[in-house]
Short mmCIF file of C-alpha atoms in Angstrom, two decimals:
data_model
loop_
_atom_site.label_atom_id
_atom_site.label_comp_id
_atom_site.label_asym_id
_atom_site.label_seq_id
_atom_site.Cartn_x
_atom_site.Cartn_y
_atom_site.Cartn_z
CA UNK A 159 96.47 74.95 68.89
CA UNK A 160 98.81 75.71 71.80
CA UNK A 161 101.52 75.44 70.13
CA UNK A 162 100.57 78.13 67.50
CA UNK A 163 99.42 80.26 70.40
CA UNK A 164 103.18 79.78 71.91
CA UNK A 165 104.86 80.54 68.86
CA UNK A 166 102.72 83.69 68.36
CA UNK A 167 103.50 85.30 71.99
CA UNK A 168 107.75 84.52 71.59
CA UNK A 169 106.96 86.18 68.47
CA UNK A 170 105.00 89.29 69.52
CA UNK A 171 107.68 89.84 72.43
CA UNK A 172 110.54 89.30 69.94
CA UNK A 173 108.89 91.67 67.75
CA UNK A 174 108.40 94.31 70.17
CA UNK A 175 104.86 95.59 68.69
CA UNK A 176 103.33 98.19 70.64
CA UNK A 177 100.12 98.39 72.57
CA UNK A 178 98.64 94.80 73.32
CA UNK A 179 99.19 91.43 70.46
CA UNK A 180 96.29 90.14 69.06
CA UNK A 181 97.29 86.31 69.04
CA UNK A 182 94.19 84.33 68.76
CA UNK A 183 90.81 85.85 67.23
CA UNK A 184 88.52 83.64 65.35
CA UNK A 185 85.53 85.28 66.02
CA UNK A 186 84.74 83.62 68.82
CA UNK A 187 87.43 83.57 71.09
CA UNK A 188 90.17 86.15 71.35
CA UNK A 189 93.70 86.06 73.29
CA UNK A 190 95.70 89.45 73.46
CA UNK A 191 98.79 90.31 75.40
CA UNK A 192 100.35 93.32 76.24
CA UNK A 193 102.16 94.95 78.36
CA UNK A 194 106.06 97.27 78.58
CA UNK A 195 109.52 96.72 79.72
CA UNK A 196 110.88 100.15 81.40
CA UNK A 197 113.67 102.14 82.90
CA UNK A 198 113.92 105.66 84.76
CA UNK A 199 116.49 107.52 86.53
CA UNK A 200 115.54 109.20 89.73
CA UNK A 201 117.66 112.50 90.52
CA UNK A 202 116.72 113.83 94.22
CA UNK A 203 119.90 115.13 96.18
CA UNK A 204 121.41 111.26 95.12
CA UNK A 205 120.62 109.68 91.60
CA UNK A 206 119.77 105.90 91.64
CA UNK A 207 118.35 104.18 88.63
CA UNK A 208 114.98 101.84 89.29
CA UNK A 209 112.64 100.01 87.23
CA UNK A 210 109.72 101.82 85.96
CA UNK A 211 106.61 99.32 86.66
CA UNK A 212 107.21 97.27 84.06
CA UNK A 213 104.32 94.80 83.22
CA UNK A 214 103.06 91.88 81.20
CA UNK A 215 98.86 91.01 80.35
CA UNK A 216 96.63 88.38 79.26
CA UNK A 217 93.32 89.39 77.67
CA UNK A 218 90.82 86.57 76.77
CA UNK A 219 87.45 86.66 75.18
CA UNK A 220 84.71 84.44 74.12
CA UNK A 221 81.70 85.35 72.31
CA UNK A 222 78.59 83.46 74.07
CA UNK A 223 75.87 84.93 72.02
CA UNK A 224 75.86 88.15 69.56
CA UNK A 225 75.73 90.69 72.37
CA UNK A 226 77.14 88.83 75.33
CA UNK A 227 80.90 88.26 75.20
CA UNK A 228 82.72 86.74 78.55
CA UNK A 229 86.16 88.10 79.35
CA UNK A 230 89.00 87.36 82.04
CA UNK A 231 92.23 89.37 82.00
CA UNK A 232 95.52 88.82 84.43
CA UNK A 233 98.16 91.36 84.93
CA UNK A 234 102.29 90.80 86.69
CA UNK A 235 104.27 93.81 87.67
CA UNK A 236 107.81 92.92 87.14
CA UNK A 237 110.94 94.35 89.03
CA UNK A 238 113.58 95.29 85.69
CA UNK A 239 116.30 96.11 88.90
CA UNK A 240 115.31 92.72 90.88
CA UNK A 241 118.86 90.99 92.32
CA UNK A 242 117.23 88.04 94.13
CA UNK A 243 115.76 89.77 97.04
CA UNK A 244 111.98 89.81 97.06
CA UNK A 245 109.40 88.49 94.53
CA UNK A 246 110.66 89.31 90.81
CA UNK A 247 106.67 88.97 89.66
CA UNK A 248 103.60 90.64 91.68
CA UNK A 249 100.39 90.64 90.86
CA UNK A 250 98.48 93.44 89.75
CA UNK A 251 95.19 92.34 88.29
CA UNK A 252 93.07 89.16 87.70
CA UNK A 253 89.43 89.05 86.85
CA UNK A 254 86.62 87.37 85.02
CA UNK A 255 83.19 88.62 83.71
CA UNK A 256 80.99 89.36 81.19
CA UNK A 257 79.55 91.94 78.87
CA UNK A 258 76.28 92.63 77.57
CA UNK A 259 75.48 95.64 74.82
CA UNK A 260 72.46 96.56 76.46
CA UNK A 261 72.87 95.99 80.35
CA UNK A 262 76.67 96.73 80.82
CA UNK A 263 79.54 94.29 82.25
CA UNK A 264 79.73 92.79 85.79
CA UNK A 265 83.43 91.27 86.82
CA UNK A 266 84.56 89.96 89.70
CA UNK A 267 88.45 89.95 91.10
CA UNK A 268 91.30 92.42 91.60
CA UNK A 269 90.66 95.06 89.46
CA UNK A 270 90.84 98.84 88.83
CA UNK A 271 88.15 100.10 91.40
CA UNK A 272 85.39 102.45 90.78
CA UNK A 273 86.70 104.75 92.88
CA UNK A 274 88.84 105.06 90.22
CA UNK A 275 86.99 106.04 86.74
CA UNK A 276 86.70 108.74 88.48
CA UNK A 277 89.49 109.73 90.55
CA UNK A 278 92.12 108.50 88.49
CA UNK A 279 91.37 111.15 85.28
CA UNK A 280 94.32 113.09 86.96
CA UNK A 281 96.57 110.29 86.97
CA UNK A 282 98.11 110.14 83.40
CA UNK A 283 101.35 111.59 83.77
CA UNK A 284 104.47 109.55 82.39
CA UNK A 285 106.06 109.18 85.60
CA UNK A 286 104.75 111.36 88.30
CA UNK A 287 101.89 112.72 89.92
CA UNK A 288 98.11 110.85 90.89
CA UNK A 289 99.01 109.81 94.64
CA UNK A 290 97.01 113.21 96.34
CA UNK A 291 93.27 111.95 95.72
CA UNK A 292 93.38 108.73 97.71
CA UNK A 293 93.68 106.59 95.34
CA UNK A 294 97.45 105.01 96.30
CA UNK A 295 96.96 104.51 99.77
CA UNK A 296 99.10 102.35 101.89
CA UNK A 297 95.80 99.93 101.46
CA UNK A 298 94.73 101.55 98.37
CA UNK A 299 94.07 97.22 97.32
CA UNK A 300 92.69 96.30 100.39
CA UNK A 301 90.41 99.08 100.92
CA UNK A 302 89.07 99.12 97.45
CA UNK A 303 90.22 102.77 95.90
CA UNK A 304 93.24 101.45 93.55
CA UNK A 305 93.72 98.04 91.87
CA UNK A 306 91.04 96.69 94.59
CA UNK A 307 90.97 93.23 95.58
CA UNK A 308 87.76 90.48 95.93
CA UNK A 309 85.52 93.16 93.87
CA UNK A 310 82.72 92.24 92.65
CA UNK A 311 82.19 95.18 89.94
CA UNK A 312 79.05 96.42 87.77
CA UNK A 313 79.62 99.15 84.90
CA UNK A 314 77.70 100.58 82.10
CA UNK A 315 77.36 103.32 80.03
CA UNK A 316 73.86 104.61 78.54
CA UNK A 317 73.19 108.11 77.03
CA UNK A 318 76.24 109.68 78.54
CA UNK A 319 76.22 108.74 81.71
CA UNK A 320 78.68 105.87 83.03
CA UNK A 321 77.68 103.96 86.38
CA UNK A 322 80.33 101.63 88.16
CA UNK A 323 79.30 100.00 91.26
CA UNK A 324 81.57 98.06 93.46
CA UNK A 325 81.67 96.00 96.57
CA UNK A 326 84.28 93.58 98.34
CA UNK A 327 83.22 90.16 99.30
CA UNK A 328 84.68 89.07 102.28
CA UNK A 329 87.47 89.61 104.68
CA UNK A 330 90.96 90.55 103.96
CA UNK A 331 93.49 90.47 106.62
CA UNK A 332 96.90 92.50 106.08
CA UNK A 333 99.47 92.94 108.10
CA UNK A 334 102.62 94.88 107.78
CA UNK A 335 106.25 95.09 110.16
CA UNK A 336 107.90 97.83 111.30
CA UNK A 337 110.07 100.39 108.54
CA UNK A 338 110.79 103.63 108.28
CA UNK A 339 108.42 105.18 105.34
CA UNK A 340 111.32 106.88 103.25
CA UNK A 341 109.26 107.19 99.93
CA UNK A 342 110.26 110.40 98.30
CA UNK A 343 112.68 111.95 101.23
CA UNK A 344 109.61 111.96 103.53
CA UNK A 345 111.10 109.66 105.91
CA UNK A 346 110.64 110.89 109.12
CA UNK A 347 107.40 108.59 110.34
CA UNK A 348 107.98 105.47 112.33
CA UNK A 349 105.28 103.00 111.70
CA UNK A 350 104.23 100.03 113.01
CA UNK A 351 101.60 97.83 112.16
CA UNK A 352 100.54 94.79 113.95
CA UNK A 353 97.24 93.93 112.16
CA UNK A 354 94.45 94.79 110.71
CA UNK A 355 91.13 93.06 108.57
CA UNK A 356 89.22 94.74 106.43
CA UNK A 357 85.34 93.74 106.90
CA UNK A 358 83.54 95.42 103.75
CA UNK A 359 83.59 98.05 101.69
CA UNK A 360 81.64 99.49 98.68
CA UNK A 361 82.72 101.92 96.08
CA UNK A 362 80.69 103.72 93.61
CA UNK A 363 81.58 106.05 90.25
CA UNK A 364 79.19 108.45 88.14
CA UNK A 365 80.03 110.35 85.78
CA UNK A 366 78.19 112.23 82.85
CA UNK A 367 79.77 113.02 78.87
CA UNK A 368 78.63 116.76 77.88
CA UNK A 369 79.15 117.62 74.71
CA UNK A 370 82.43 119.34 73.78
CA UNK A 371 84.69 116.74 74.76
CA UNK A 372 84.02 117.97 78.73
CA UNK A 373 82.96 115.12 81.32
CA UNK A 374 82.51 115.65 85.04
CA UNK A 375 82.23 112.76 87.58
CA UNK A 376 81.91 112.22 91.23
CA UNK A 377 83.04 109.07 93.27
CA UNK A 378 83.08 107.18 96.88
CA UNK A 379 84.24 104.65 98.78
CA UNK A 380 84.21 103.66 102.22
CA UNK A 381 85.76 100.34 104.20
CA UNK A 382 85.15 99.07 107.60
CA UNK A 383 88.28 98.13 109.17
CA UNK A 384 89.25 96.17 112.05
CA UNK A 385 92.90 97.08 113.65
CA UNK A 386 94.39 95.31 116.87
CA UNK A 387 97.21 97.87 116.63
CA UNK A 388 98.58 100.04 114.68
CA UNK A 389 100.85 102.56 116.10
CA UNK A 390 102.33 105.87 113.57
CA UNK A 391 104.96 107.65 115.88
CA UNK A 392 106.73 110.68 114.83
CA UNK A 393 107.32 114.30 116.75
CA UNK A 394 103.72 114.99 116.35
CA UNK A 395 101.56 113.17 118.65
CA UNK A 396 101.27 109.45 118.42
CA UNK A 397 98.46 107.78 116.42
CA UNK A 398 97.47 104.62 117.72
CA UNK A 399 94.24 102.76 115.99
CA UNK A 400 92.53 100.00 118.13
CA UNK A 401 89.62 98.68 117.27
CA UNK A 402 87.40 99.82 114.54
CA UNK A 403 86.78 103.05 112.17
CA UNK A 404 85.45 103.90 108.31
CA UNK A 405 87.84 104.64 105.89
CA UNK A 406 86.34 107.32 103.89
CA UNK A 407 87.11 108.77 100.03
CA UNK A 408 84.88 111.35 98.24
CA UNK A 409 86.18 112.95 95.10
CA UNK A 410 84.76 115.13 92.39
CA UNK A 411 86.54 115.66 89.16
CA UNK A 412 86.32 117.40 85.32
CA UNK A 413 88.02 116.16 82.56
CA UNK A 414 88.14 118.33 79.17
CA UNK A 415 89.26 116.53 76.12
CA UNK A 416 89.70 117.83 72.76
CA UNK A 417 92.04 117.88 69.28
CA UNK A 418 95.25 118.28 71.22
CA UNK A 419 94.34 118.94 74.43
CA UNK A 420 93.83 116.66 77.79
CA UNK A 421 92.76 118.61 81.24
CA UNK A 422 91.78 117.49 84.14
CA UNK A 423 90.83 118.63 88.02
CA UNK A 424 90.13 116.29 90.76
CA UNK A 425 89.39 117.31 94.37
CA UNK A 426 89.50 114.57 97.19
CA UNK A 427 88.07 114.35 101.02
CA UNK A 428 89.76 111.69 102.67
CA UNK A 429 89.13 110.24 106.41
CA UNK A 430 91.13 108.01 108.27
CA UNK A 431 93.68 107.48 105.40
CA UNK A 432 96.71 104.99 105.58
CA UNK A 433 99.12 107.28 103.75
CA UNK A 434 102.44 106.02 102.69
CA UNK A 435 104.24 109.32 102.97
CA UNK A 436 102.07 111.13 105.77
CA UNK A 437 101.16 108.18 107.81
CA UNK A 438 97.96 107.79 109.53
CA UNK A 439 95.82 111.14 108.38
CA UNK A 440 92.34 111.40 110.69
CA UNK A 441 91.14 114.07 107.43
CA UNK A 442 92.92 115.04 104.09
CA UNK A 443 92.05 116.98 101.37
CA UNK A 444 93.45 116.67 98.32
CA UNK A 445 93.84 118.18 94.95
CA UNK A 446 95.28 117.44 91.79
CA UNK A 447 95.15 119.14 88.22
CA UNK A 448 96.66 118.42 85.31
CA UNK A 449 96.77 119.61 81.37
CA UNK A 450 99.23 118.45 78.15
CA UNK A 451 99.24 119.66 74.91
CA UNK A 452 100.02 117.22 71.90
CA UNK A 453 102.29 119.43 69.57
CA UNK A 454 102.90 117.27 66.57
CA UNK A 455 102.77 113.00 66.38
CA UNK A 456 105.63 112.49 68.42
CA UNK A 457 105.91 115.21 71.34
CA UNK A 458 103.53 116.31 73.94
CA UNK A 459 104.52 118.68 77.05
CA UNK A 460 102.06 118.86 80.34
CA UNK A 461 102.42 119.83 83.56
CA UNK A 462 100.69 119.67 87.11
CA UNK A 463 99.56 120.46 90.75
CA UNK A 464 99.28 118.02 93.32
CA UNK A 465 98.67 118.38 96.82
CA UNK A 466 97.75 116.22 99.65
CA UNK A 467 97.38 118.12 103.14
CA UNK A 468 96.44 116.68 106.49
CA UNK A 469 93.70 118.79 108.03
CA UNK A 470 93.49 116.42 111.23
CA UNK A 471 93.41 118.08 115.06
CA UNK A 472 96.22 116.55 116.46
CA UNK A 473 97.25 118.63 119.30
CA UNK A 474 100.67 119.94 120.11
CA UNK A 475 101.97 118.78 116.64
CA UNK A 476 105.00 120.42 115.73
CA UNK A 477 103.99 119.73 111.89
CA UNK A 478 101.26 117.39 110.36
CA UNK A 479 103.24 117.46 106.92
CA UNK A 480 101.85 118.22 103.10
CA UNK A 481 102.60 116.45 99.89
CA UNK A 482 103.01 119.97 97.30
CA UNK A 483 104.74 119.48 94.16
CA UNK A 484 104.84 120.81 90.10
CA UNK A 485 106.14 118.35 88.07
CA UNK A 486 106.57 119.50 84.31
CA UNK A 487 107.35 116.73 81.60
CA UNK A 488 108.17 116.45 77.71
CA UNK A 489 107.16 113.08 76.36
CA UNK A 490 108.64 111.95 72.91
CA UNK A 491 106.45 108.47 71.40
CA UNK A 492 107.77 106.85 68.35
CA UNK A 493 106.35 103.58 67.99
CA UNK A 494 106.41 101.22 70.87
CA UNK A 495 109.45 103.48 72.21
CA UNK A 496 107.99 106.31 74.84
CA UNK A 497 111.11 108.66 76.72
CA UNK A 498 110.09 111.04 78.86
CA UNK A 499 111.23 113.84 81.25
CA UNK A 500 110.14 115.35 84.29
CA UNK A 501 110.89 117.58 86.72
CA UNK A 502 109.23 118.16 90.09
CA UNK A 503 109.27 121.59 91.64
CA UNK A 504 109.05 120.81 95.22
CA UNK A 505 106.98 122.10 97.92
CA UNK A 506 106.44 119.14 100.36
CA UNK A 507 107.15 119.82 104.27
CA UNK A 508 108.09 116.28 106.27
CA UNK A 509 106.12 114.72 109.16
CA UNK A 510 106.77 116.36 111.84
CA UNK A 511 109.44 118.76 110.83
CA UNK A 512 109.76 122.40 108.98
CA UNK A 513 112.21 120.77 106.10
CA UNK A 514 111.34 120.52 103.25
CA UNK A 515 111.70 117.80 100.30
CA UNK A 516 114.20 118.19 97.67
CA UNK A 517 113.16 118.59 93.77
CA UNK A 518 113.04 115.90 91.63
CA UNK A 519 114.08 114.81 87.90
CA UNK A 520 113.08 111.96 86.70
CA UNK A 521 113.95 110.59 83.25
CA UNK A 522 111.94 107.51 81.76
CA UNK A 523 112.74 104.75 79.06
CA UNK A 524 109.79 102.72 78.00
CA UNK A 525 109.53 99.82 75.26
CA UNK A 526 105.43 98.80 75.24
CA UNK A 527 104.92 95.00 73.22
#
């Protein structure tokens, strides 16, 4: 039996099939993987080439009765540019649980929060936008609003309304050394972390199908955290965060989909956020929209608006700094192949300056299995 389940995965990644390889289904147990291999080239004032988070999954099922099935899955990220420095594999995901047709699914382990089913509708772009609604933080794991870690996690679905529920068990401790944060050109923040814990934190998702293809959803999630010193210097005033505070993240969002046509809107309210491009941000708003029309099998163009501004009262800040861009993209699918193009019109300001960021191109080679 292993065997034939080895020979079926060197097969299904020799054969490049795309979306996830069914390798085992008998009816009662079922093993998928899946995953992509990718490439982009990043064009802002210098061109580098990077990987593209390329990623391998394991699905598993097992039917316990006619309506109950249990289900684990465990996701790697994978560094296609890796050349010996740093981990080559990274976890993204690993969870277990178990799914009823009448009372929903409850899961346990690091998986895509609640926060998120929600939140993330603007998030879909090949290869930009989705980091202005809190979701991405610098702790977006720890604190529970992206791929969240030690969640324990209840969804269902029932009439048209979805429900997902989520808490952390546990503390997680984190801890980070001093860098420059150069993501994206806005590298003018000094940061230094000594340590931190996170004590709890719940999350919770609703969100409500109307006919017509529209859906509109609200989310939140908030974390108790513990610091014993972190420290965000730049040339507005420094931010220094002893002790304790509530990490905070309200969103409300619309999604409209229909024939051809995806849209979607998602605003965000964000306290004491651990951004990895603005620093530490006492209040944020942020907004992001974003619509793509499918014009034949192959091609689809969309475009976007995503901003992230810090509303905090610092005083005698020369500039708090705003994430404002426009990307525009044409994506061409043909099987398991996906290349794509963007282009971000720029509008960003950096920390604690009047410059502003650089636009952006950004062209993407993708091979799914």
């Amino acid at each position: 039996m292993q065997k034939k389940i080895l020979a079926a995965v060197v097969a299904s990644m020799m054969a490049g099939q795309a979306m996830a390889v069914t390798v085992v289904d008998n009816g009662t147990d079922k093993v998928t993987i899946g995953g992509h291999v990718g490439m982009r080239y990043v064009d802002q004032t210098d061109g580098e080439a990077a990987g593209d988070s390329s990623r391998i999954n394991f699905g598993f099922e097992h039917k316990l009765t006619e309506a109950t099935t249990a289900f684990a899955k465990a996701e790697w990220g994978f560094d296609t540019t890796n050349s010996g420095e740093g981990d080559f594999f990274f976890n993204r995901l690993g969870y277990v649980g178990a799914k009823n047709d009448q009372y929903g699914s409850i899961s346990f382990g690091k998986q895509w929060s609640s926060y998120y089913t929600v939140a993330g509708w603007t998030d879909v772009m090949a290869t930009s936008g989705g980091n202005t609604a809190g979701v991405y933080s610098e702790l977006g794991d720890e604190l529970g609003t992206a791929r969240a870690d030690d969640a324990l996690q209840y969804n269902h679905s029932i009439m048209g309304l979805n429900i997902s529920l989520q808490a952390q068990l546990g503390e997680r401790d984190y801890s980070e050394s001093e860098d420059e944060l150069s993501n994206d050109k806005l590298d003018v923040v000094k940061r230094t972390v000594i340590a931190g814990t996170r004590d709890s934190s719940y999350g919770i998702g609703v969100s409500y199908d109307l006919p017509m293809g529209l859906t509109i959803g609200a989310a939140y999630n908030q974390a108790e955290v513990d610091v014993t010193g972190t420290v965000y210097e730049s040339s507005k005033d420094p931010v220094t965060a002893d002790g304790s505070y509530k990490a905070k993240s309200a969103a409300v969002a619309a999604k409209f989909e229909a024939d051809k046509i995806y849209a979607a809107f998602t605003y965000a309210k964000l306290d004491n956020l651990n951004d990895k491009y603005l620093g530490f941000v006492e209040e944020a708003e942020g907004v992001e929209l974003y619509a793509r029309y499918q014009l034949n099998e192959m091609f689809r163009i969309g475009g976007g608006y995503y901003q992230l501004k810090d509303e905090s009262s610092y005083t005698g800040a020369v500039n708090k700094g705003e994430i404002k861009y426009f990307p525009v993209e044409v994506v061409y699918t043909q099987g398991p192949v996906q290349l794509s193009g963007t282009y971000e019109f720029q509008d960003s300001v950096k920390v604690g300056t009047t410059k502003s960021v650089d636009d952006k191109l950004i062209l993407q080679a993708r091979y799914y299995f």
